[in-house]
mmCIF file of C-alpha atoms and ligand atoms in Angstrom:
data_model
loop_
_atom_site.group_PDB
_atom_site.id
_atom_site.type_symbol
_atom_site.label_atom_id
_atom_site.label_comp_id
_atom_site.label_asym_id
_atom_site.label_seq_id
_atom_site.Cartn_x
_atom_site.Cartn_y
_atom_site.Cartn_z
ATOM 1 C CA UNK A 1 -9.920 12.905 3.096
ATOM 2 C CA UNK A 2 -9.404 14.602 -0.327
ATOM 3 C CA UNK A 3 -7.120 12.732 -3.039
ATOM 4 C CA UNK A 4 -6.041 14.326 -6.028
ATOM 5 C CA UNK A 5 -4.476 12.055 -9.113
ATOM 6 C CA UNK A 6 -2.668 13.645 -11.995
ATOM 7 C CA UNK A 7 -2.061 11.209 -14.976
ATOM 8 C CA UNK A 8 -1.882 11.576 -18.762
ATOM 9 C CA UNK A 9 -3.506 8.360 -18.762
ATOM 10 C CA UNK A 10 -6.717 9.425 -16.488
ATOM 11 C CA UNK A 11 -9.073 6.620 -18.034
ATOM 12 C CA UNK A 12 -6.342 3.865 -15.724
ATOM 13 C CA UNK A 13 -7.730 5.172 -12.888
ATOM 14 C CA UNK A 14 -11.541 4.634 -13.603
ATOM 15 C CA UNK A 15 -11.180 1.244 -11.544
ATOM 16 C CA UNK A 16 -11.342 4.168 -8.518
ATOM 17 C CA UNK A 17 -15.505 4.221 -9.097
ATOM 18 C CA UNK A 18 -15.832 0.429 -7.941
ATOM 19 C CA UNK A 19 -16.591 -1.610 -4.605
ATOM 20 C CA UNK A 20 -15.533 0.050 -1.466
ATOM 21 C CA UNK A 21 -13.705 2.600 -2.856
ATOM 22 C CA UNK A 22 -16.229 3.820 -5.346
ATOM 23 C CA UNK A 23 -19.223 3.622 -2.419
ATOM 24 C CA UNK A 24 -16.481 5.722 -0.167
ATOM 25 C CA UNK A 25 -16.554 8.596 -2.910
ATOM 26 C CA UNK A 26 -19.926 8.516 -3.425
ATOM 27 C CA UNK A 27 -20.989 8.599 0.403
ATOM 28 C CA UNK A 28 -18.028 11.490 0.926
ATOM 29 C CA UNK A 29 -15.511 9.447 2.439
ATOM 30 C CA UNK A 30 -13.416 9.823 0.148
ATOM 31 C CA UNK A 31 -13.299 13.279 -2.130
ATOM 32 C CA UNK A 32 -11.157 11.782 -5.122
ATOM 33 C CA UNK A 33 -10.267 13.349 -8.403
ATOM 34 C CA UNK A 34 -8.277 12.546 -11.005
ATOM 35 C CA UNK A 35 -6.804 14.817 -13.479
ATOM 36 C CA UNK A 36 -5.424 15.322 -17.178
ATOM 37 C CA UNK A 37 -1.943 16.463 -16.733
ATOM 38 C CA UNK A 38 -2.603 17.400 -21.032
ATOM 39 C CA UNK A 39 -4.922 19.820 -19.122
ATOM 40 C CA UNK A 40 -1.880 22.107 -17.842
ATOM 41 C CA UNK A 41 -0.227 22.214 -21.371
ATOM 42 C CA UNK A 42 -0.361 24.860 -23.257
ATOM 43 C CA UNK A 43 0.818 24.059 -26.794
ATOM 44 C CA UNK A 44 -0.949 23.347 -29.380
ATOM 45 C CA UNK A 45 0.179 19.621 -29.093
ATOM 46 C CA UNK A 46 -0.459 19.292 -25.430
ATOM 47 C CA UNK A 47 3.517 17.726 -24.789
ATOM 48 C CA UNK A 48 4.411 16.796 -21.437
ATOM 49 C CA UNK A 49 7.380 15.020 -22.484
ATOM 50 C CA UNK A 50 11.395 15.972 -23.737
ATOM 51 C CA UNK A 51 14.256 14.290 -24.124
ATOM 52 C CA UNK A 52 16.613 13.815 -21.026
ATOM 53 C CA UNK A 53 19.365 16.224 -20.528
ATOM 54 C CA UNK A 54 22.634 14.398 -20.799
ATOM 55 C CA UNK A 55 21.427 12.142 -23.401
ATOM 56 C CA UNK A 56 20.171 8.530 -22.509
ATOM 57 C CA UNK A 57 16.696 6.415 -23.597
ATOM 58 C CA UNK A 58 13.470 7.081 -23.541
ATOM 59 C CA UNK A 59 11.949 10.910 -22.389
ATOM 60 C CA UNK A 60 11.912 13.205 -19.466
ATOM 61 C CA UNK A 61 7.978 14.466 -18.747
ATOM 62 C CA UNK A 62 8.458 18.356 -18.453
ATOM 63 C CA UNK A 63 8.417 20.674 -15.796
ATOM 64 C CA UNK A 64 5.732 22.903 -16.365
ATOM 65 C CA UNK A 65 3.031 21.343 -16.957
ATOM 66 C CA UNK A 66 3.679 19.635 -13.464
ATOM 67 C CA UNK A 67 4.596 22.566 -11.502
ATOM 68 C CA UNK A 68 1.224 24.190 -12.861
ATOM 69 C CA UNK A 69 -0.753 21.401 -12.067
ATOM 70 C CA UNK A 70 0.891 20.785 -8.656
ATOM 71 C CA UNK A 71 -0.318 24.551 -7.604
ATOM 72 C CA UNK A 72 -3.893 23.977 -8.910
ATOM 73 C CA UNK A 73 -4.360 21.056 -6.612
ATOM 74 C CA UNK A 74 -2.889 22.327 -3.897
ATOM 75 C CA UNK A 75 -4.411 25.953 -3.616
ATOM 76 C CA UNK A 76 -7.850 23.706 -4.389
ATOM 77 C CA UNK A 77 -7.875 22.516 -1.329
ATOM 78 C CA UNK A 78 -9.231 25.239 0.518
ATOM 79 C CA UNK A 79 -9.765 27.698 -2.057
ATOM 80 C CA UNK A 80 -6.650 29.521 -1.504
ATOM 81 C CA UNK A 81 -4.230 30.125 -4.065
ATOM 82 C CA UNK A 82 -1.359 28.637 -2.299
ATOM 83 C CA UNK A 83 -3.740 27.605 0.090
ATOM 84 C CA UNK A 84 -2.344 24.735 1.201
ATOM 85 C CA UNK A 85 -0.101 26.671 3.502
ATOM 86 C CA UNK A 86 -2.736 28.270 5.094
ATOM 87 C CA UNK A 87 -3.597 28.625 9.115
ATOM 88 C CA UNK A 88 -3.915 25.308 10.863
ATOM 89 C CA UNK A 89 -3.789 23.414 7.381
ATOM 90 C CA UNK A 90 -1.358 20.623 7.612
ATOM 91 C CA UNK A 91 0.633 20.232 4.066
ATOM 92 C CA UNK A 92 -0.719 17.759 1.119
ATOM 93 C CA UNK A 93 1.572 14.798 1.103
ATOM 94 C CA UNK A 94 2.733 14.734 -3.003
ATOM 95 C CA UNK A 95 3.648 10.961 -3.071
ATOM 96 C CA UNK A 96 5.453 10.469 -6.486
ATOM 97 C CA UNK A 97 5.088 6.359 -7.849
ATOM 98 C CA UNK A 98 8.449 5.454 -8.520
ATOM 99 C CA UNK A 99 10.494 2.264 -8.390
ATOM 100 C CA UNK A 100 13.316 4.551 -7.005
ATOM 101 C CA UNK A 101 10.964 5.251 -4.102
ATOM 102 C CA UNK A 102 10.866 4.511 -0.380
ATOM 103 C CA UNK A 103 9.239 0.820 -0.307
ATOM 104 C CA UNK A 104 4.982 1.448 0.796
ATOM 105 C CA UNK A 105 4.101 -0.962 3.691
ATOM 106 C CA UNK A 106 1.050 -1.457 5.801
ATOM 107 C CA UNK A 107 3.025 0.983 8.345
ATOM 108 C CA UNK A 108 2.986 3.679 5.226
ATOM 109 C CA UNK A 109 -0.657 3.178 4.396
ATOM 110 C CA UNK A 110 -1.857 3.682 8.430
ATOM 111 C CA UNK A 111 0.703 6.888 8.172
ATOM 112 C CA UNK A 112 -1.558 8.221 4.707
ATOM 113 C CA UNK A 113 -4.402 7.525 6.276
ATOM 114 C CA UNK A 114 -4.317 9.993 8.910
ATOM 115 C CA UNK A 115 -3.474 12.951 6.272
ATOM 116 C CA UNK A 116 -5.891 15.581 4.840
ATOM 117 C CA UNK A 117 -4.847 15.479 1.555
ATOM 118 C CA UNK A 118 -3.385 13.541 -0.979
ATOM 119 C CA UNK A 119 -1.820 14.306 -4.344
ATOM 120 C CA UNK A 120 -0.597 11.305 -6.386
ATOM 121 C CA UNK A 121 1.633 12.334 -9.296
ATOM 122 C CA UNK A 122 1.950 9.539 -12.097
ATOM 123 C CA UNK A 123 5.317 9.988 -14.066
ATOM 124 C CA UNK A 124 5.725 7.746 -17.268
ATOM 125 C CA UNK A 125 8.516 7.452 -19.465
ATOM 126 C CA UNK A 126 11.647 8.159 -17.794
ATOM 127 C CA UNK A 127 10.406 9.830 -14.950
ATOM 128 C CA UNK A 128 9.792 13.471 -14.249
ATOM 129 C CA UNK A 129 12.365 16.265 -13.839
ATOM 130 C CA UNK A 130 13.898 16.131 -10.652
ATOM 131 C CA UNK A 131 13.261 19.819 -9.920
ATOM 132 C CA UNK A 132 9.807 19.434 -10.241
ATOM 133 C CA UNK A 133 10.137 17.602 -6.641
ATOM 134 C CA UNK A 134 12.403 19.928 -5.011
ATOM 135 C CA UNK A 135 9.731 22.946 -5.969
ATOM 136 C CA UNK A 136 7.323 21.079 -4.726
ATOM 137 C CA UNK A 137 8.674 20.528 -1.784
ATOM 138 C CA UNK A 138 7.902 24.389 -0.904
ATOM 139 C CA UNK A 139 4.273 23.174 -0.774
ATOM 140 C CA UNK A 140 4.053 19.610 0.308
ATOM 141 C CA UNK A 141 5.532 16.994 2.126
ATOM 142 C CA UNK A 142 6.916 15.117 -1.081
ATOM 143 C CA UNK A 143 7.281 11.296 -0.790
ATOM 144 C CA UNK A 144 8.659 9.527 -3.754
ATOM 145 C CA UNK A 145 7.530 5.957 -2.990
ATOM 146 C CA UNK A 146 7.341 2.443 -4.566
ATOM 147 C CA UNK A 147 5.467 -0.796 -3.973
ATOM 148 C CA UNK A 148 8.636 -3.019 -4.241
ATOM 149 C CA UNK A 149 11.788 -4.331 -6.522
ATOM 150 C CA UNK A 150 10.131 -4.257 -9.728
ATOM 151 C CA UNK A 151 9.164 -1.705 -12.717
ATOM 152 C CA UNK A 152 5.867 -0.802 -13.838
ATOM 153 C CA UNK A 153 5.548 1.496 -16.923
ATOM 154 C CA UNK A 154 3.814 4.282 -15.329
ATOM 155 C CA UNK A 155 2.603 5.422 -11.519
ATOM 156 C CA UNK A 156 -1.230 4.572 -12.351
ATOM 157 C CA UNK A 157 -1.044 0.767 -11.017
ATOM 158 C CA UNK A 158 0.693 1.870 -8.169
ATOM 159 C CA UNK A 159 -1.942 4.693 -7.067
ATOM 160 C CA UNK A 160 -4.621 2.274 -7.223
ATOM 161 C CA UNK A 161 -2.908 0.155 -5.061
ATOM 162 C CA UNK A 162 -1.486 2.942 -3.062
ATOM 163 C CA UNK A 163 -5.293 4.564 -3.024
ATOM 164 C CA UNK A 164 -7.008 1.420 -1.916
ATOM 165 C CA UNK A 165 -4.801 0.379 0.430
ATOM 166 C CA UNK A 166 -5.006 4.122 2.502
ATOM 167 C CA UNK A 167 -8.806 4.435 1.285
ATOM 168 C CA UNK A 168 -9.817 1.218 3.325
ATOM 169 C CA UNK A 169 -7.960 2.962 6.300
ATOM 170 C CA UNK A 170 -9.898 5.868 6.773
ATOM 171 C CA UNK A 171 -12.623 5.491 8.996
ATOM 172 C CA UNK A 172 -16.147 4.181 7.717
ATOM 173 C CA UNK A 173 -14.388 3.314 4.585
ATOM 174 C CA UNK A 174 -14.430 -0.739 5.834
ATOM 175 C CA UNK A 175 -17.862 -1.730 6.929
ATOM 176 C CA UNK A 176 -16.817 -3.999 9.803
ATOM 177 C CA UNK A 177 -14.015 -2.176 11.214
ATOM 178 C CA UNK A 178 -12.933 -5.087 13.236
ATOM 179 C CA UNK A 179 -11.605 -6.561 9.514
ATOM 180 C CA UNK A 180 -9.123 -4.366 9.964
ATOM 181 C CA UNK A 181 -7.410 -6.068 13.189
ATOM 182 C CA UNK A 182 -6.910 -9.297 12.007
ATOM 183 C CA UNK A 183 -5.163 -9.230 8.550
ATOM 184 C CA UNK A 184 -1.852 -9.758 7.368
ATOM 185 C CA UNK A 185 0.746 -7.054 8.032
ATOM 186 C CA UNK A 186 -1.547 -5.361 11.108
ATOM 187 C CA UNK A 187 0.567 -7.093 13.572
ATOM 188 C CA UNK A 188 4.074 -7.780 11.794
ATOM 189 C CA UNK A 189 2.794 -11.464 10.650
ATOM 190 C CA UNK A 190 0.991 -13.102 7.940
ATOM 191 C CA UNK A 191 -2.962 -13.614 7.628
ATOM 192 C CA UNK A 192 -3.916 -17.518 8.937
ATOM 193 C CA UNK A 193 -5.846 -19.388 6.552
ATOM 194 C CA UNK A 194 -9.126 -19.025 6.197
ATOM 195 C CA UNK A 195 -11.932 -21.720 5.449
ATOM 196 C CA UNK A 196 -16.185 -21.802 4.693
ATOM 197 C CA UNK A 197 -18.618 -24.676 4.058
ATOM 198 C CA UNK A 198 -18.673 -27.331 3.475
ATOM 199 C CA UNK A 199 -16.755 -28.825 6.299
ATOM 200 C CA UNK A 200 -15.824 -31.741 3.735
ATOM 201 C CA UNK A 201 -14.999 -30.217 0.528
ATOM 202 C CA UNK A 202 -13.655 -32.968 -2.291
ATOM 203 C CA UNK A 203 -12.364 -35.154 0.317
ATOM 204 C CA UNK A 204 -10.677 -32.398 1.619
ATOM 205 C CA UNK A 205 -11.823 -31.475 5.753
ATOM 206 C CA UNK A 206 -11.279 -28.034 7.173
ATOM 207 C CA UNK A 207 -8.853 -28.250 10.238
ATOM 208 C CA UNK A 208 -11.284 -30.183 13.141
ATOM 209 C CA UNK A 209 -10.156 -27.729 15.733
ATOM 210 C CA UNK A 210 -12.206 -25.052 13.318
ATOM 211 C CA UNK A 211 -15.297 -26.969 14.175
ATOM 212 C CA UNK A 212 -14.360 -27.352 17.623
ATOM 213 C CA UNK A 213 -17.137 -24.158 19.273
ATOM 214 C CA UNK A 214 -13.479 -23.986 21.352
ATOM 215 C CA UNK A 215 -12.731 -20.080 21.259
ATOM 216 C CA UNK A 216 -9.268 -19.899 22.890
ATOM 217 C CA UNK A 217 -8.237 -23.050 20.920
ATOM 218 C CA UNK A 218 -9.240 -21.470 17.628
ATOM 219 C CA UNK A 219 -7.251 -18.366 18.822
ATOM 220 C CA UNK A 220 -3.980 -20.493 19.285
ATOM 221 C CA UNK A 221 -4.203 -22.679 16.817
ATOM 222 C CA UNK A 222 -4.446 -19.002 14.242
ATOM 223 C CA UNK A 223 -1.615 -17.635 15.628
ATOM 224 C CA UNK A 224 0.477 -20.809 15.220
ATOM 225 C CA UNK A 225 -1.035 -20.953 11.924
ATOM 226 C CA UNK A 226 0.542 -17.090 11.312
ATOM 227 C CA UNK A 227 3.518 -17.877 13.070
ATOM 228 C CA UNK A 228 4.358 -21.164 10.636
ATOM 229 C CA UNK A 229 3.371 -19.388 7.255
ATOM 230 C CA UNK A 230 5.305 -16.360 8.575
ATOM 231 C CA UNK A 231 8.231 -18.632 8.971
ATOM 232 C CA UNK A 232 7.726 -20.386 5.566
ATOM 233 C CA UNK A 233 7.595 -17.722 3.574
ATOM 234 C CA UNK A 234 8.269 -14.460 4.762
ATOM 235 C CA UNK A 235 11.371 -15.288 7.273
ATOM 236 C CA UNK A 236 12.584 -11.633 6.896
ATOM 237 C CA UNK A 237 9.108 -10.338 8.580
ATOM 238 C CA UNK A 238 9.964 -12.276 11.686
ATOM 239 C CA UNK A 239 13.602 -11.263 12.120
ATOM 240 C CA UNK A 240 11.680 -7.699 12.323
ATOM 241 C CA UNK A 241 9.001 -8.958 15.001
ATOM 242 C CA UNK A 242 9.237 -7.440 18.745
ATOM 243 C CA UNK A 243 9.903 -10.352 20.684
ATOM 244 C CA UNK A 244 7.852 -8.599 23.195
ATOM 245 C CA UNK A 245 4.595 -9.250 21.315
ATOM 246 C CA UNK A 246 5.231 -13.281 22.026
ATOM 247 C CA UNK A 247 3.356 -15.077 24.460
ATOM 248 C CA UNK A 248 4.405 -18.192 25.734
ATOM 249 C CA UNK A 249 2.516 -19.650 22.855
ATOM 250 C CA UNK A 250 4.223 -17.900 20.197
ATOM 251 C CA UNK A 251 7.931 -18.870 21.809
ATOM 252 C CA UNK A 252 7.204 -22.571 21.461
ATOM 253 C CA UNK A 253 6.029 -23.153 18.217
ATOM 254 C CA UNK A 254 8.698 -20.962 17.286
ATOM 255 C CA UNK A 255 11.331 -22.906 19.081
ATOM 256 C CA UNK A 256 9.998 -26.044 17.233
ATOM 257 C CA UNK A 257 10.257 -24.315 13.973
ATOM 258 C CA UNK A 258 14.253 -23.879 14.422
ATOM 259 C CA UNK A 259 13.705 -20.115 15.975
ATOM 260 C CA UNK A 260 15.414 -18.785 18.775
ATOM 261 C CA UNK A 261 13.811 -15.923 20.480
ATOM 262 C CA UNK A 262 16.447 -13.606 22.163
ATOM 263 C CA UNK A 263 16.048 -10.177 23.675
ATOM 264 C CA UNK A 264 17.507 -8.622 20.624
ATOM 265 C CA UNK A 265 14.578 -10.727 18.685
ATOM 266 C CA UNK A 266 14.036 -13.518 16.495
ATOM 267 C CA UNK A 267 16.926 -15.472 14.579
ATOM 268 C CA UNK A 268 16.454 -18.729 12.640
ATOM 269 C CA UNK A 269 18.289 -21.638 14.191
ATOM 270 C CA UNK A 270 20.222 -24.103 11.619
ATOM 271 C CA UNK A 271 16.914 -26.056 11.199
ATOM 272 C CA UNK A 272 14.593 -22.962 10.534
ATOM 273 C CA UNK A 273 12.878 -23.543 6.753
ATOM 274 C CA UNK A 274 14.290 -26.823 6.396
ATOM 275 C CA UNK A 275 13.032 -29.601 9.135
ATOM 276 C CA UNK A 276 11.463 -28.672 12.477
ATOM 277 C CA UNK A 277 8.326 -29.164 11.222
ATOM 278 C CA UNK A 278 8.958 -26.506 8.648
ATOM 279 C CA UNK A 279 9.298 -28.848 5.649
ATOM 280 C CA UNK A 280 7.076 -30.677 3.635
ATOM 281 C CA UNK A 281 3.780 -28.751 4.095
ATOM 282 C CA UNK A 282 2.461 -27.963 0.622
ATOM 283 C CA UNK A 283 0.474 -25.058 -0.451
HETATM 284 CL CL1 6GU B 1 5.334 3.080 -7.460
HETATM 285 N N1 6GU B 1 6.077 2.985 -9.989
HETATM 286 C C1 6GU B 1 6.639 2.382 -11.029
HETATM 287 N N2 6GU B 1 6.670 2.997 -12.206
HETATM 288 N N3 6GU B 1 7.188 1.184 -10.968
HETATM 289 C C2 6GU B 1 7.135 0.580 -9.783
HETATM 290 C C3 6GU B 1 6.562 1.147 -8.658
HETATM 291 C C4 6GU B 1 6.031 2.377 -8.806
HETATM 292 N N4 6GU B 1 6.679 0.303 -7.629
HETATM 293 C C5 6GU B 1 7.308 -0.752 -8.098
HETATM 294 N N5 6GU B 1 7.602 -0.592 -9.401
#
């Protein structure tokens, strides 16, 4: 997969060259660059930046320098000016950081993952000129998106979370691939809690049934484990859940939680997040 960043702050994104993500550039994985947007300027003060048309705080980041930049890194793909479009050559996906983006989820990540090539464009200030992301769309597949109901003051952050969280995706990125399966998000729930040696740690014992050599048991007792922390503290994940994923398993502990699993999927009952064997279970 090739990633392209553009940033006036290019040094953020150094963090890129470490652990898994680093080794994935370095083995080829991962062809990642980042880039000055300065470097598509052309005064003599390198400005990317204006004041915002209709009057308001803060500054607008130009249009030029972005829609030269934007054509680089696309032709670059393949060599090709424009090449982007050429035969058989799906689009780059331009995903813009913004807070007024489409919310990034696991399901987003697995979706980026599959692609070719990736262009991150990192506004700051006010934002970039809107028109910037309509002409781009004659090139890409544009995809404004944010990582949830909060600001940031700039788009790096967000691409290195962005970056990681697709880089770990594509294959032989992840060591053990099988890491992959069980983590939070992959099926809709939370992660169950994990545990290591010692077995008694400051009077405090991992759960027995850990210890138990009892496979299935372990199995059930991790999904009622993901099913109760899902519950506690992420109740709007499970009114998403397909009640078809729930074994019999699943239904009960539910039930006893204050859940009711219809056809139409999961509801809390009066009791959910209160008693039920909901309350009272500190973290
Ligand atoms: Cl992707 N960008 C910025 N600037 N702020 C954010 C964000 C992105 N996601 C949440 N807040």
């Amino acid at each position: 997969m090739r990633i392209d960043v553009i940033s006036i702050f290019p040094e953020y994104l150094a963090a890129l060259d470490l652990s898994l993500i680093g080794k994935a550039r370095r083995d080829g994985l991962l062809q990642l660059q980042v880039h000055d947007l300065r470097g598509w300027t052309t005064d003599r003060h390198r400005t990317v930046d204006d004041t915002p048309t209709g009057g308001g705080a803060g500054m607008v980041m130009k249009p030029e320098p972005w829609a030269q930049a934007l054509a680089d890194v696309a032709g670059a793909a393949d060599g090709l000016p424009g090449g982007a479009a050429a035969d058989g050559a799906r689009r780059p996906v331009l995903i813009v950081p913004s807070p007024a983006g489409e919310v990034f989820t696991q399901a987003t990540a697995y979706e980026l993952a599959g692609e070719e090539h990736l262009v991150f464009a990192c506004g700051r200030y006010e934002g970039i000129d809107e028109r910037v992301l309509e002409w781009a769309a004659e090139q890409y597949t544009v995809r404004p998106m944010s990582l949830g109901d909060y600001v940031l003051n700039g788009g790096e952050v967000a691409v290195l979370a962005m970056v990681e969280a697709v880089g770990r995706l594509v294959p032989g990125v992840v060591g053990n691939p099988e890491s992959l399966v069980e983590e939070s998000h992959s099926d809709g729930l939370l992660e169950y809690p994990v545990y290591t040696k010692p077995a008694l740690w400051r009077d405090r014992a991992v759960p027995e049934v850990l210890l138990s050599g009892n496979h299935a048991a372990i199995a059930r007792w991790r999904r009622d484990e993901q099913l109760r922390r899902t519950a506690r503290r992420r109740p709007d994940l499970l009114e998403r859940l397909d009640p078809a994923v729930l074994d019999k398993g699943d239904r009960a502990v539910l039930a006893a939680l204050g859940w009711s699993v219809g056809v139409d999927g999961l509801r809390p009952g009066p009791g959910a997040g209160l008693g039920a064997g909901n309350e009272a279970v500190a973290e």
